[in-house]
Short mmCIF file of C-alpha atoms in Angstrom, two decimals:
data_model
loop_
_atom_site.label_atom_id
_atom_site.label_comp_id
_atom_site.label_asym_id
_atom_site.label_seq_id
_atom_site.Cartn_x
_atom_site.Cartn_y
_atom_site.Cartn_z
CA UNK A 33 -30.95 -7.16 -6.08
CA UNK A 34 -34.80 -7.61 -4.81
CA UNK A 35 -36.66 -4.79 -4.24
CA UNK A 36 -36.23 -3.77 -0.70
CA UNK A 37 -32.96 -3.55 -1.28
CA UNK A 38 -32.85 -1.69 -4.64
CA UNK A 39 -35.20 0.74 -2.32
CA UNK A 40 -32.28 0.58 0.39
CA UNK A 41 -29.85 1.44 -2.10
CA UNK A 42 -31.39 4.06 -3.76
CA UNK A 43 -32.66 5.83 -0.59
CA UNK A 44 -29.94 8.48 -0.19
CA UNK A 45 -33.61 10.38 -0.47
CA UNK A 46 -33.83 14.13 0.83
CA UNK A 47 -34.43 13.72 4.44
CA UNK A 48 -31.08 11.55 4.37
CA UNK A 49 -28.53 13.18 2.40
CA UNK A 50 -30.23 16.59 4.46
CA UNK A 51 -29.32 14.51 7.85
CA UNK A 52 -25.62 14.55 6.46
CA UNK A 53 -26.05 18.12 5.53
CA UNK A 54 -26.56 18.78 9.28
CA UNK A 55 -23.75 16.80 10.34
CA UNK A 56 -21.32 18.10 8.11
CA UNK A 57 -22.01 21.54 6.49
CA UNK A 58 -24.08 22.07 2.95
CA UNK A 59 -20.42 22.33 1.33
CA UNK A 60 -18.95 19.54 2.55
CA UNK A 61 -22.24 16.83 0.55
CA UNK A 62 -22.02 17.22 -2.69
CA UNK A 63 -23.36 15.10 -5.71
CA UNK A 64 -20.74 12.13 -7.35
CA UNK A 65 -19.79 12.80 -10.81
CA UNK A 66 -18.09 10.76 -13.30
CA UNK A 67 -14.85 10.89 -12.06
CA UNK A 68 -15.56 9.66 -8.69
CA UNK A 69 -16.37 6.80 -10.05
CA UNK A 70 -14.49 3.14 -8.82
CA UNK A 71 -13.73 1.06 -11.36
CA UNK A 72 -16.65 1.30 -13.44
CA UNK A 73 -19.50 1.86 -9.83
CA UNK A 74 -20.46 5.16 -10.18
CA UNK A 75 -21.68 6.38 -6.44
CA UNK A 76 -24.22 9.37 -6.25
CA UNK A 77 -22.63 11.40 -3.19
CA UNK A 78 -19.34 12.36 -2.31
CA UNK A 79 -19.28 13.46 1.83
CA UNK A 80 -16.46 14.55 3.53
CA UNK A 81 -16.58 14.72 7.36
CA UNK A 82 -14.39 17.68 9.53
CA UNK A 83 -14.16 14.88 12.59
CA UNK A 84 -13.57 11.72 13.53
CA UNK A 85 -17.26 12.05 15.24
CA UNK A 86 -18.84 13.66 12.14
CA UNK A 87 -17.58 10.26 10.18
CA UNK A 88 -19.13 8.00 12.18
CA UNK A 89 -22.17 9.06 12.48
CA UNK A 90 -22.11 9.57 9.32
CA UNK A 91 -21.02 5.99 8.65
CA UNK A 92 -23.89 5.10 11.08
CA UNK A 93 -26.57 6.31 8.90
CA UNK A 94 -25.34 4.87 5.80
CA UNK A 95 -25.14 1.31 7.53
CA UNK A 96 -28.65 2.07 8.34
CA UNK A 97 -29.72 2.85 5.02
CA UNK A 98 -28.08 0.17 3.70
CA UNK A 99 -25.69 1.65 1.73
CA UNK A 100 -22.31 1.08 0.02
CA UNK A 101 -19.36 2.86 1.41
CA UNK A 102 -16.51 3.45 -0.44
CA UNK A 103 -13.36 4.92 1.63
CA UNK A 104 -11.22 7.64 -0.18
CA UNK A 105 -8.29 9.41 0.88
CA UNK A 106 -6.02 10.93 -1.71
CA UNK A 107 -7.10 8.67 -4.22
CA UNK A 108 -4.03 7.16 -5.26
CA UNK A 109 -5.03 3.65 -5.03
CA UNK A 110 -8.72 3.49 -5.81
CA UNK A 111 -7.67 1.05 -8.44
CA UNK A 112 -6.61 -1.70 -6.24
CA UNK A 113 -8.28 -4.85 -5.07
CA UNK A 114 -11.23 -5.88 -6.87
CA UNK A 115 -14.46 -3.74 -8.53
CA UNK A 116 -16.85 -3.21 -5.77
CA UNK A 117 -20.01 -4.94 -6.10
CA UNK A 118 -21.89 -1.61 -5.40
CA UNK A 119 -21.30 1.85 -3.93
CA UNK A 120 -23.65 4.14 -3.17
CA UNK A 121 -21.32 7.00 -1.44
CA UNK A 122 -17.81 8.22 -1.11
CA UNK A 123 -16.51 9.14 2.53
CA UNK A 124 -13.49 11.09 2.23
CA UNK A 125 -11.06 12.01 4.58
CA UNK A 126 -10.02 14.94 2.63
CA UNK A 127 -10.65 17.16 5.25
CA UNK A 128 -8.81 14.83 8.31
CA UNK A 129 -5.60 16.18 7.95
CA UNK A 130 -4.49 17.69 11.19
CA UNK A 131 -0.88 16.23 13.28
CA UNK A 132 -2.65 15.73 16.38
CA UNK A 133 0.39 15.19 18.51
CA UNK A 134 3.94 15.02 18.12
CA UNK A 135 5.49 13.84 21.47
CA UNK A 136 8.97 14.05 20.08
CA UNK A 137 11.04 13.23 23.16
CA UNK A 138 9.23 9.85 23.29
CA UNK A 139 9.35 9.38 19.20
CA UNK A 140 5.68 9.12 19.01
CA UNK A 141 3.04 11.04 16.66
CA UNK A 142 -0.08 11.24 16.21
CA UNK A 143 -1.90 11.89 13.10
CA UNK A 144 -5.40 12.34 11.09
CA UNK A 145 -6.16 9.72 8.88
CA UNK A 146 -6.71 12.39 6.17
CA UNK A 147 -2.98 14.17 6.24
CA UNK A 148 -0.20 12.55 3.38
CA UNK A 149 2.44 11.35 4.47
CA UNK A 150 4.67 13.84 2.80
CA UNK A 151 3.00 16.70 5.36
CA UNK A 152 4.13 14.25 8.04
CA UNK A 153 7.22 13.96 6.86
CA UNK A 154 8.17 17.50 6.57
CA UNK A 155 6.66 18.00 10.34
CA UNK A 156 8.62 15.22 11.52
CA UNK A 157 11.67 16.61 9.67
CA UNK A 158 11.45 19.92 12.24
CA UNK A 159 12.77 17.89 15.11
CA UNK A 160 15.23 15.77 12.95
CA UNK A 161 12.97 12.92 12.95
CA UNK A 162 11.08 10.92 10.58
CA UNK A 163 8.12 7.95 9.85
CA UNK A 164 10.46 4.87 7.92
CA UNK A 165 8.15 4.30 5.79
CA UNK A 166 8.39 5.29 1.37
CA UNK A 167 4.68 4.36 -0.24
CA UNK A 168 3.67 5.35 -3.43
CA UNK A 169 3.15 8.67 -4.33
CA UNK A 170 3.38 10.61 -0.63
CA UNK A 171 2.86 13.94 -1.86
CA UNK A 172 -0.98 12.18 -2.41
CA UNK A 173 -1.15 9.58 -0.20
CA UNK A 174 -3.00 9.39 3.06
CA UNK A 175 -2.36 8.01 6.14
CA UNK A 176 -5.40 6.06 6.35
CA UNK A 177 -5.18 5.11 2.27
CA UNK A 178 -1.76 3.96 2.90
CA UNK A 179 -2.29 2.08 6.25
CA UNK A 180 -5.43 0.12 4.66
CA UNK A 181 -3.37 -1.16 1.69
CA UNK A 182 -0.50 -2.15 3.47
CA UNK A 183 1.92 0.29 1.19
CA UNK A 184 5.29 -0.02 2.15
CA UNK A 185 8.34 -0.08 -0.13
CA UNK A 186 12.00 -0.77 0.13
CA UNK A 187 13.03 0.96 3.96
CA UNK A 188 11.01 -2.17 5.53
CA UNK A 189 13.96 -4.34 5.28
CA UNK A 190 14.96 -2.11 7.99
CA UNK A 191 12.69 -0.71 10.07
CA UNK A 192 9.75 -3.24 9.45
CA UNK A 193 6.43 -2.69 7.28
CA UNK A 194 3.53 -0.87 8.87
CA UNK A 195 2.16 -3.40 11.41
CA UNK A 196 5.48 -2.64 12.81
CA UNK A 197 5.53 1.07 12.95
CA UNK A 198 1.64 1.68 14.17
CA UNK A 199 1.41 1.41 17.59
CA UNK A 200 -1.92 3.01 18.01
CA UNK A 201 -5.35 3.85 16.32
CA UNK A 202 -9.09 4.81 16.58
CA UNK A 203 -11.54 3.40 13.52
CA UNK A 204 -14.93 4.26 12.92
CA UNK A 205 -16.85 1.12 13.05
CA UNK A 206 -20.24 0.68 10.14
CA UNK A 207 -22.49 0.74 13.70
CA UNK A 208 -21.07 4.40 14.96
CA UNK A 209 -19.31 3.12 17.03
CA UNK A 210 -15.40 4.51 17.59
CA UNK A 211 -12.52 2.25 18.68
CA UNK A 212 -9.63 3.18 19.74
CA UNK A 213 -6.64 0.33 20.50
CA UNK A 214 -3.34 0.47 21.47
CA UNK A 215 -1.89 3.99 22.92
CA UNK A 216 0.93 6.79 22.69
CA UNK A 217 4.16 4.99 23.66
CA UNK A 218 6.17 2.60 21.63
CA UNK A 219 5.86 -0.44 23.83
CA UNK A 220 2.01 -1.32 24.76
CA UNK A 221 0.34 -4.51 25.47
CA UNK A 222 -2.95 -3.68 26.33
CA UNK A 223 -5.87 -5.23 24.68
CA UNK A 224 -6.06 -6.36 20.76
CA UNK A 225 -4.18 -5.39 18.51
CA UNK A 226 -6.54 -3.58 16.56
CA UNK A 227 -3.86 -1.28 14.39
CA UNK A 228 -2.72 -4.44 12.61
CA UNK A 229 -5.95 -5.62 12.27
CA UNK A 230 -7.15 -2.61 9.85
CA UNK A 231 -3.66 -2.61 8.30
CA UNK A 232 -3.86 -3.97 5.01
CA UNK A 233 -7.99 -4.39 5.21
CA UNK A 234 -8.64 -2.44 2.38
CA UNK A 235 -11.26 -0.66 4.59
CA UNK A 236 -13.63 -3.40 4.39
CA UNK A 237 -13.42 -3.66 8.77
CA UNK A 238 -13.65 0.08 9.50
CA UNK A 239 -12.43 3.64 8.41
CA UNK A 240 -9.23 4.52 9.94
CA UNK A 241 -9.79 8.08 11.73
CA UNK A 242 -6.46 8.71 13.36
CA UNK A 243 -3.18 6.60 13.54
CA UNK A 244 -0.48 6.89 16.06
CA UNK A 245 3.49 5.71 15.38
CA UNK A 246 6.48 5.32 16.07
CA UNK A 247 8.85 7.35 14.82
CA UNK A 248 12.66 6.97 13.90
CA UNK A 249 15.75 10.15 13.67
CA UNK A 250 16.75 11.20 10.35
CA UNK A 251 20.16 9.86 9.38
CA UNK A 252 23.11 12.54 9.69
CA UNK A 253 24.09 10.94 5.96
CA UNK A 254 23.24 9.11 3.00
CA UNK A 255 24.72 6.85 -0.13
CA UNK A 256 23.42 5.01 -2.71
CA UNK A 257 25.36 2.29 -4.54
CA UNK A 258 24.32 0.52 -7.66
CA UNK A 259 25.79 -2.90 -8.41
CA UNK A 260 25.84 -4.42 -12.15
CA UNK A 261 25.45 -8.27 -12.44
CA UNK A 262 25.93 -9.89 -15.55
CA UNK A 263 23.05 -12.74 -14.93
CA UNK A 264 19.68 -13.01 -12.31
CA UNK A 265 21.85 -15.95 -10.87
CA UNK A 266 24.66 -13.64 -10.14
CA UNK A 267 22.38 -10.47 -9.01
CA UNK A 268 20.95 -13.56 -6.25
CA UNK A 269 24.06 -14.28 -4.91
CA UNK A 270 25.01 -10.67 -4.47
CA UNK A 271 21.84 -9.98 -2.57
CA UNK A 272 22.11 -13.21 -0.45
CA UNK A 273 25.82 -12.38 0.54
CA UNK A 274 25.09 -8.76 1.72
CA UNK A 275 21.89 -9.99 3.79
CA UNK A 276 24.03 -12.37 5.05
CA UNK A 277 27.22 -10.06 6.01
CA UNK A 278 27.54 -7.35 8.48
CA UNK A 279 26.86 -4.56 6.51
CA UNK A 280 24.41 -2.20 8.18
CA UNK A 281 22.39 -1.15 4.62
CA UNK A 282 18.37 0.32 5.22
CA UNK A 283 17.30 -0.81 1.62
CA UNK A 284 18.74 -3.64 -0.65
CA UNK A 285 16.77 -4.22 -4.26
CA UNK A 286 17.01 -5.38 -7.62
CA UNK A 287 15.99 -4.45 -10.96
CA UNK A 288 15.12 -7.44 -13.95
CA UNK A 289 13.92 -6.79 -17.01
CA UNK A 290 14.00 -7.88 -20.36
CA UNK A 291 16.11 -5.52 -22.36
CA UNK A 292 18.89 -4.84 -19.62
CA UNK A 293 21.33 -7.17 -17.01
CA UNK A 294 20.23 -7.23 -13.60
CA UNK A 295 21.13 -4.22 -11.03
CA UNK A 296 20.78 -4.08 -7.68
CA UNK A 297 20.62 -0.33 -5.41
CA UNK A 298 21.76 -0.37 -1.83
CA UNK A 299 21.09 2.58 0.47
CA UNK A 300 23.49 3.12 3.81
CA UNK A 301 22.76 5.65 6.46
CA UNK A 302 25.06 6.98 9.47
CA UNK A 303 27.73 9.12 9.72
CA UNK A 304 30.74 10.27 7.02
CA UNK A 305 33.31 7.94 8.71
CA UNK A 306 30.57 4.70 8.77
CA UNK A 307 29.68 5.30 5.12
CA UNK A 308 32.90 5.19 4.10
CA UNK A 309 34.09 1.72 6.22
CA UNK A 310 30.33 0.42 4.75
CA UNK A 311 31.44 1.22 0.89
CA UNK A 312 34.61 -0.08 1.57
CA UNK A 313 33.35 -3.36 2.89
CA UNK A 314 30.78 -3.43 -0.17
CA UNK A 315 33.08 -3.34 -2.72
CA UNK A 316 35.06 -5.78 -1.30
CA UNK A 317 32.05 -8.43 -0.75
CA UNK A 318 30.73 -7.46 -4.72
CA UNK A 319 34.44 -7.38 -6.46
CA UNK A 320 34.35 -8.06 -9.50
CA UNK A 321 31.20 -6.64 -10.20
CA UNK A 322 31.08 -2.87 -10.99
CA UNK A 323 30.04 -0.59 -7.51
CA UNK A 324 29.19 2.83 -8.38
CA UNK A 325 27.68 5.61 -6.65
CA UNK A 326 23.78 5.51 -7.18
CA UNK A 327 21.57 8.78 -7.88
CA UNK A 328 18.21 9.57 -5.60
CA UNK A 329 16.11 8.06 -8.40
CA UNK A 330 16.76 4.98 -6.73
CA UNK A 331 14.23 5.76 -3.86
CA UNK A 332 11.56 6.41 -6.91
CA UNK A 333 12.50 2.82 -8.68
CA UNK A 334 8.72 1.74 -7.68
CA UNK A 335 7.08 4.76 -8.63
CA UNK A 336 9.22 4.76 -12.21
CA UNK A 337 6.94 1.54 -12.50
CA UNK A 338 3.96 2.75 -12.51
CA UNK A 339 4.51 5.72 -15.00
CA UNK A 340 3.44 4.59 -18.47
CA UNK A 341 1.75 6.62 -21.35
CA UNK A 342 -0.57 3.55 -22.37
CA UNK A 343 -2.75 2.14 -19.22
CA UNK A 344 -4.97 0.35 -22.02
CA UNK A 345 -1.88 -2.32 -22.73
CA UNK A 346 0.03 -2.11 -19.04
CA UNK A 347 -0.71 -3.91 -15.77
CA UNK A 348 1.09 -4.11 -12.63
CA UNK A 349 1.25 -6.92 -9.92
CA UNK A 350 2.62 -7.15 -6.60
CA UNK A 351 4.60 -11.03 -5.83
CA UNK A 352 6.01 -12.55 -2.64
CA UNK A 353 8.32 -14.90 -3.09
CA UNK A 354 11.06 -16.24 -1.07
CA UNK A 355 14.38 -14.04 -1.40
CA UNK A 356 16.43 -17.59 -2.53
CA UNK A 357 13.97 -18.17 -5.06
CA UNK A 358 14.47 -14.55 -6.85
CA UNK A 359 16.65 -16.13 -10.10
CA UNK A 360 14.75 -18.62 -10.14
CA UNK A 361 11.61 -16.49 -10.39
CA UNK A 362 13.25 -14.02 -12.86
CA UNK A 363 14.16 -16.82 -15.08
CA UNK A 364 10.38 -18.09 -14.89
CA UNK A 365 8.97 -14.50 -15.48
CA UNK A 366 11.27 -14.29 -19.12
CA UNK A 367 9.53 -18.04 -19.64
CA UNK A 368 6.29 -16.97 -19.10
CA UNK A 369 6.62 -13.70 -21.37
CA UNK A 370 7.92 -15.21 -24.14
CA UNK A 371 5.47 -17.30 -24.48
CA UNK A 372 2.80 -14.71 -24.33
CA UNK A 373 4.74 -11.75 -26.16
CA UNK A 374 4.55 -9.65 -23.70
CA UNK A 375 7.65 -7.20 -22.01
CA UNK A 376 8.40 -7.24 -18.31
CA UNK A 377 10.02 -5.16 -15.76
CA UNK A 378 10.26 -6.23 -11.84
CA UNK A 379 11.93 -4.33 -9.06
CA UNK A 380 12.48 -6.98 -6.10
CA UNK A 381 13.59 -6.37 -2.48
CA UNK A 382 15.44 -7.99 -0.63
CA UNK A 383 12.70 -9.42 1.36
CA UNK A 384 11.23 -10.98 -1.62
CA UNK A 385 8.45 -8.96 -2.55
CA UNK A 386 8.33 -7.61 -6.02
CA UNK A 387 6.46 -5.17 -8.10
CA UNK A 388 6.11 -6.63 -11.46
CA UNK A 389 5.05 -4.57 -14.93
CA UNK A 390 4.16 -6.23 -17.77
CA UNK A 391 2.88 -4.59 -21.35
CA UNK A 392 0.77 -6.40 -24.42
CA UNK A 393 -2.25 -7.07 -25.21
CA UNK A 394 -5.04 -7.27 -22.71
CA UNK A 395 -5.70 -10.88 -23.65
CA UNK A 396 -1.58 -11.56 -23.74
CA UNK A 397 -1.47 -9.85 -19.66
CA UNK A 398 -4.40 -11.95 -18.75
CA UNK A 399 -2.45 -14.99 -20.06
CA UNK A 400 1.01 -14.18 -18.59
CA UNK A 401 -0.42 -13.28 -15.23
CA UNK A 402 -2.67 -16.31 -15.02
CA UNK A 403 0.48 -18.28 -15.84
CA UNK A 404 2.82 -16.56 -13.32
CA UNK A 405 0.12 -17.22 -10.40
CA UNK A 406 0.05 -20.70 -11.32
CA UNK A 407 3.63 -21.00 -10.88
CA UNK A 408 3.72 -19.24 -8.00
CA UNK A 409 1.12 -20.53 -5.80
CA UNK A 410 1.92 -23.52 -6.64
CA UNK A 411 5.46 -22.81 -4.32
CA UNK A 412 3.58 -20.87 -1.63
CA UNK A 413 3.87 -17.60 -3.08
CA UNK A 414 1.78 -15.15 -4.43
CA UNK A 415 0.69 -12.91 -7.53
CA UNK A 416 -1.64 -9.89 -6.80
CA UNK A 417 -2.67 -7.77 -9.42
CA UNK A 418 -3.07 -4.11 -8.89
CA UNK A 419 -3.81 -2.52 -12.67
CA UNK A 420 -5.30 -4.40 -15.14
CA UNK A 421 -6.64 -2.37 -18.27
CA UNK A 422 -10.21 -1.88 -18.73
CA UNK A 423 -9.84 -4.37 -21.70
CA UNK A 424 -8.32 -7.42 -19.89
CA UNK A 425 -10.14 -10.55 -19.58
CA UNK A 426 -11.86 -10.76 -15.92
CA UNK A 427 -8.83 -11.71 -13.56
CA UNK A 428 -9.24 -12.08 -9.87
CA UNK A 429 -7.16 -9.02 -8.08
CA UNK A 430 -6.11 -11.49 -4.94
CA UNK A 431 -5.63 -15.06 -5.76
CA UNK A 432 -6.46 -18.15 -4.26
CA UNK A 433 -7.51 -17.29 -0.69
CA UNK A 434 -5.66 -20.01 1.31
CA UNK A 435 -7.36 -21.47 4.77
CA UNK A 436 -8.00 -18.15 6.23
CA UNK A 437 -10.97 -17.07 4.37
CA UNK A 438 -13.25 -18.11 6.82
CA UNK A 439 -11.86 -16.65 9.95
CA UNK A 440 -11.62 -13.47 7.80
CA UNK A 441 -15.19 -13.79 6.66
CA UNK A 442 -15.84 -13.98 10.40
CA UNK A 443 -14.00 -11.12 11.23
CA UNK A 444 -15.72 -9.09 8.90
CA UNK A 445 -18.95 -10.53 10.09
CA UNK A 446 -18.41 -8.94 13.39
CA UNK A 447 -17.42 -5.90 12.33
CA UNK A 448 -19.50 -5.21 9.54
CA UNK A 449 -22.00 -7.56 9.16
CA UNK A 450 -24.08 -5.47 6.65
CA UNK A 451 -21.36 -5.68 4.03
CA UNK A 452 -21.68 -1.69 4.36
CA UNK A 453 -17.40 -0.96 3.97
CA UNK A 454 -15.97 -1.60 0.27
CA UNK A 455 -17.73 -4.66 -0.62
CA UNK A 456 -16.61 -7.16 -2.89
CA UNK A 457 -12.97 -5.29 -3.07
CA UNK A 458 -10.80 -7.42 -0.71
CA UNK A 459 -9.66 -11.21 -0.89
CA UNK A 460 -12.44 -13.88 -1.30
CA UNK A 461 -15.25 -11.18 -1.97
CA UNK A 462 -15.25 -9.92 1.76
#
């Protein structure tokens, strides 16, 4: 860092941080301590903005100043992507929580980045209605922490991953300025598409103020199955025979590991009389394999991942791989964890992407991971890891970047060509 910048960086001086006193209220600037720290960047202010207006100009004078933003919302998934290579604040949205607009009769809503998703939910629920959508954690999880890292789970089989749910949004841009794209009905065509531009960022483009979606009824009914397989071979064929029959199921995934036989959960939604021609039709398509009635922890199967006592020895990755390759994959995976003495557990959907948790050594995780990406890539898929302990060998969060790094380098360019939003954390650096 020369000196003009190290001056930059360090300028959140008086007559700054009192410029976003004015903006924002004395209570609402406060000084960073160690637990708002990002993987190892400690920032020096925390600053949490009432309005969408308040953020960007608040935005606007950091990208003046030169300094690092980092985004926050509920904090859930700080830990993803890569370290930043500096941060200087932390704009939260802890205070952007209001449900701007909920235009039932035309299954549209419109929300603060700030509010989780299980507020939503619960407003939604009031007129019988609902956002598909089950991320991580939505009794913590923001709108606009869950739209930047793309954080979808099982019920896209169905009703498609986020891009395919937002249908409208405004984003603070680094240079004040506030964009708003797409609008409040489900089928728009006018302009770019920013929504699914942001989606999956990771922030580094622009801060997410307000999203608007569509929204989906609540089924009248639920079941849960769980299926037994004796082999990852047989647990394929199961999964390939229901996507490819006419059963009308909203989630379809497996579970691998390596001290139990594969199972795979299905969920069915719909009336008493449709459940019961869908189990029939089930057990008919799985005979002889074992059918029984699932419990509701099968909606928290990713979460149950990501709950370990010992973060030091456990890291978690996210795959893509093609749904015909899943045995295949599994049988790799035991390979590769052999050979490195490490255990595994993997929860796959039926779309092929996979949440993978391995525990060891720091060293051993390193290994195995670098191993499974090699594989992997190697057949067009991919290996992204999302916790890695503190103690694990430097390993690139993303992967290799493909051919698209430099149109996404140019995107951010445009946007942000300052490097002001999360730098450092998303693929290839950006």
């Amino acid at each position: 860092m020369d000196a003009a910048t190290k001056s930059e960086s360090t300028g959140l001086h008086s007559a700054l941080r009192y410029k976003f006193i004015a903006l924002v209220g004395n209570e609402n600037v406060h000084a960073a301590t160690a637990a708002d720290a990002v993987a190892g960047v400690q920032p020096k202010l925390v600053i949490e903005p009432g309005t969408d207006s308040e953020l960007a100009e608040v935005l606007r004078l950091s990208n003046e100043a030169r300094l690092a933003v980092i985004l926050r919302g509920g904090g859930t998934k700080l830990g993803w992507g890569n370290a930043p290579t500096r941060g200087d604040l932390i704009l939260s949205t802890a205070r952007m929580t209001e449900i701007i607009e909920h235009a039932w009769a035309d299954l549209t809503v419109t929300v603060e980045a700030g509010c989780t998703v299980q507020r939503l939910q619960e407003t939604l629920a009031q007129h019988g209605q609902r956002l598909a959508l089950d991320p991580l954690w939505p009794e913590k999880a923001t709108i606009g922490g869950v739209l930047s890292t793309n954080d979808s789970g099982a019920l896209r089989l169905r009703f498609g991953a986020l891009r395919d749910l937002i249908i409208g949004a405004t984003i603070a841009l680094p240079d004040g300025t506030l964009a708003s794209s797409g609008g409040k009905v489900v089928k728009n065509v006018a302009g770019y598409d920013l929504p699914k531009l942001v989606t999956g960022a990771l922030g580094t483009l622009g801060v997410i103020t307000r999203a608007v979606f569509r929204v989906h009824p609540l089924p009248r009914s639920t079941r849960s199955f769980s299926i037994s397989a004796a082999s990852a071979e047989e647990a394929q064929r199961l999964v390939l025979a229901i996507q490819d029959s006419k059963l009308a199921h909203t989630f379809l995934q497996s579970h691998f590991s390596d001290t139990a036989p594969p199972v795979s959960d299905i969920l069915f939604e719909g009336t008493d009389a449709g459940l019961a021609a869908q189990e029939a039709q089930l057990r008919k398509l799985s005979a002889p394999a074992s059918v029984k009635e699932a419990s509701t922890v099968t909606w928290t199967a990713r979460e149950e991942l990501w709950t370990f006592s010992d973060p030091a020895s456990t890291a978690i990755a996210k795959i893509s791989i093609l749904p015909a390759d899943m045995a295949r994959t599994m049988k790799l995976m035991e390979h590769i964890a052999n050979g490195h003495q490490v255990r595994w557990r993997a929860l796959i959907y039926a779309t092929g992407i996979g949440w993978l948790r391995l525990e060891g050594k720091p060293g051993s995780l390193r290994g195995a991971l670098q191993a499974l990406r090699g594989e992997l890539e190697g057949q067009g898929c991919s290996v992204v890891a999302l916790h890695r302990p503190e103690k694990m060998p430097a390993f690139e969060a993303w992967g290799t970047t493909g051919d698209a790094l430099t149109l996404m380098k140019a995107v951010k360019q445009q946007l942000d060509p300052k490097n002001t939003l999360n730098p450092g954390r998303f693929v290839g650096g950006i």
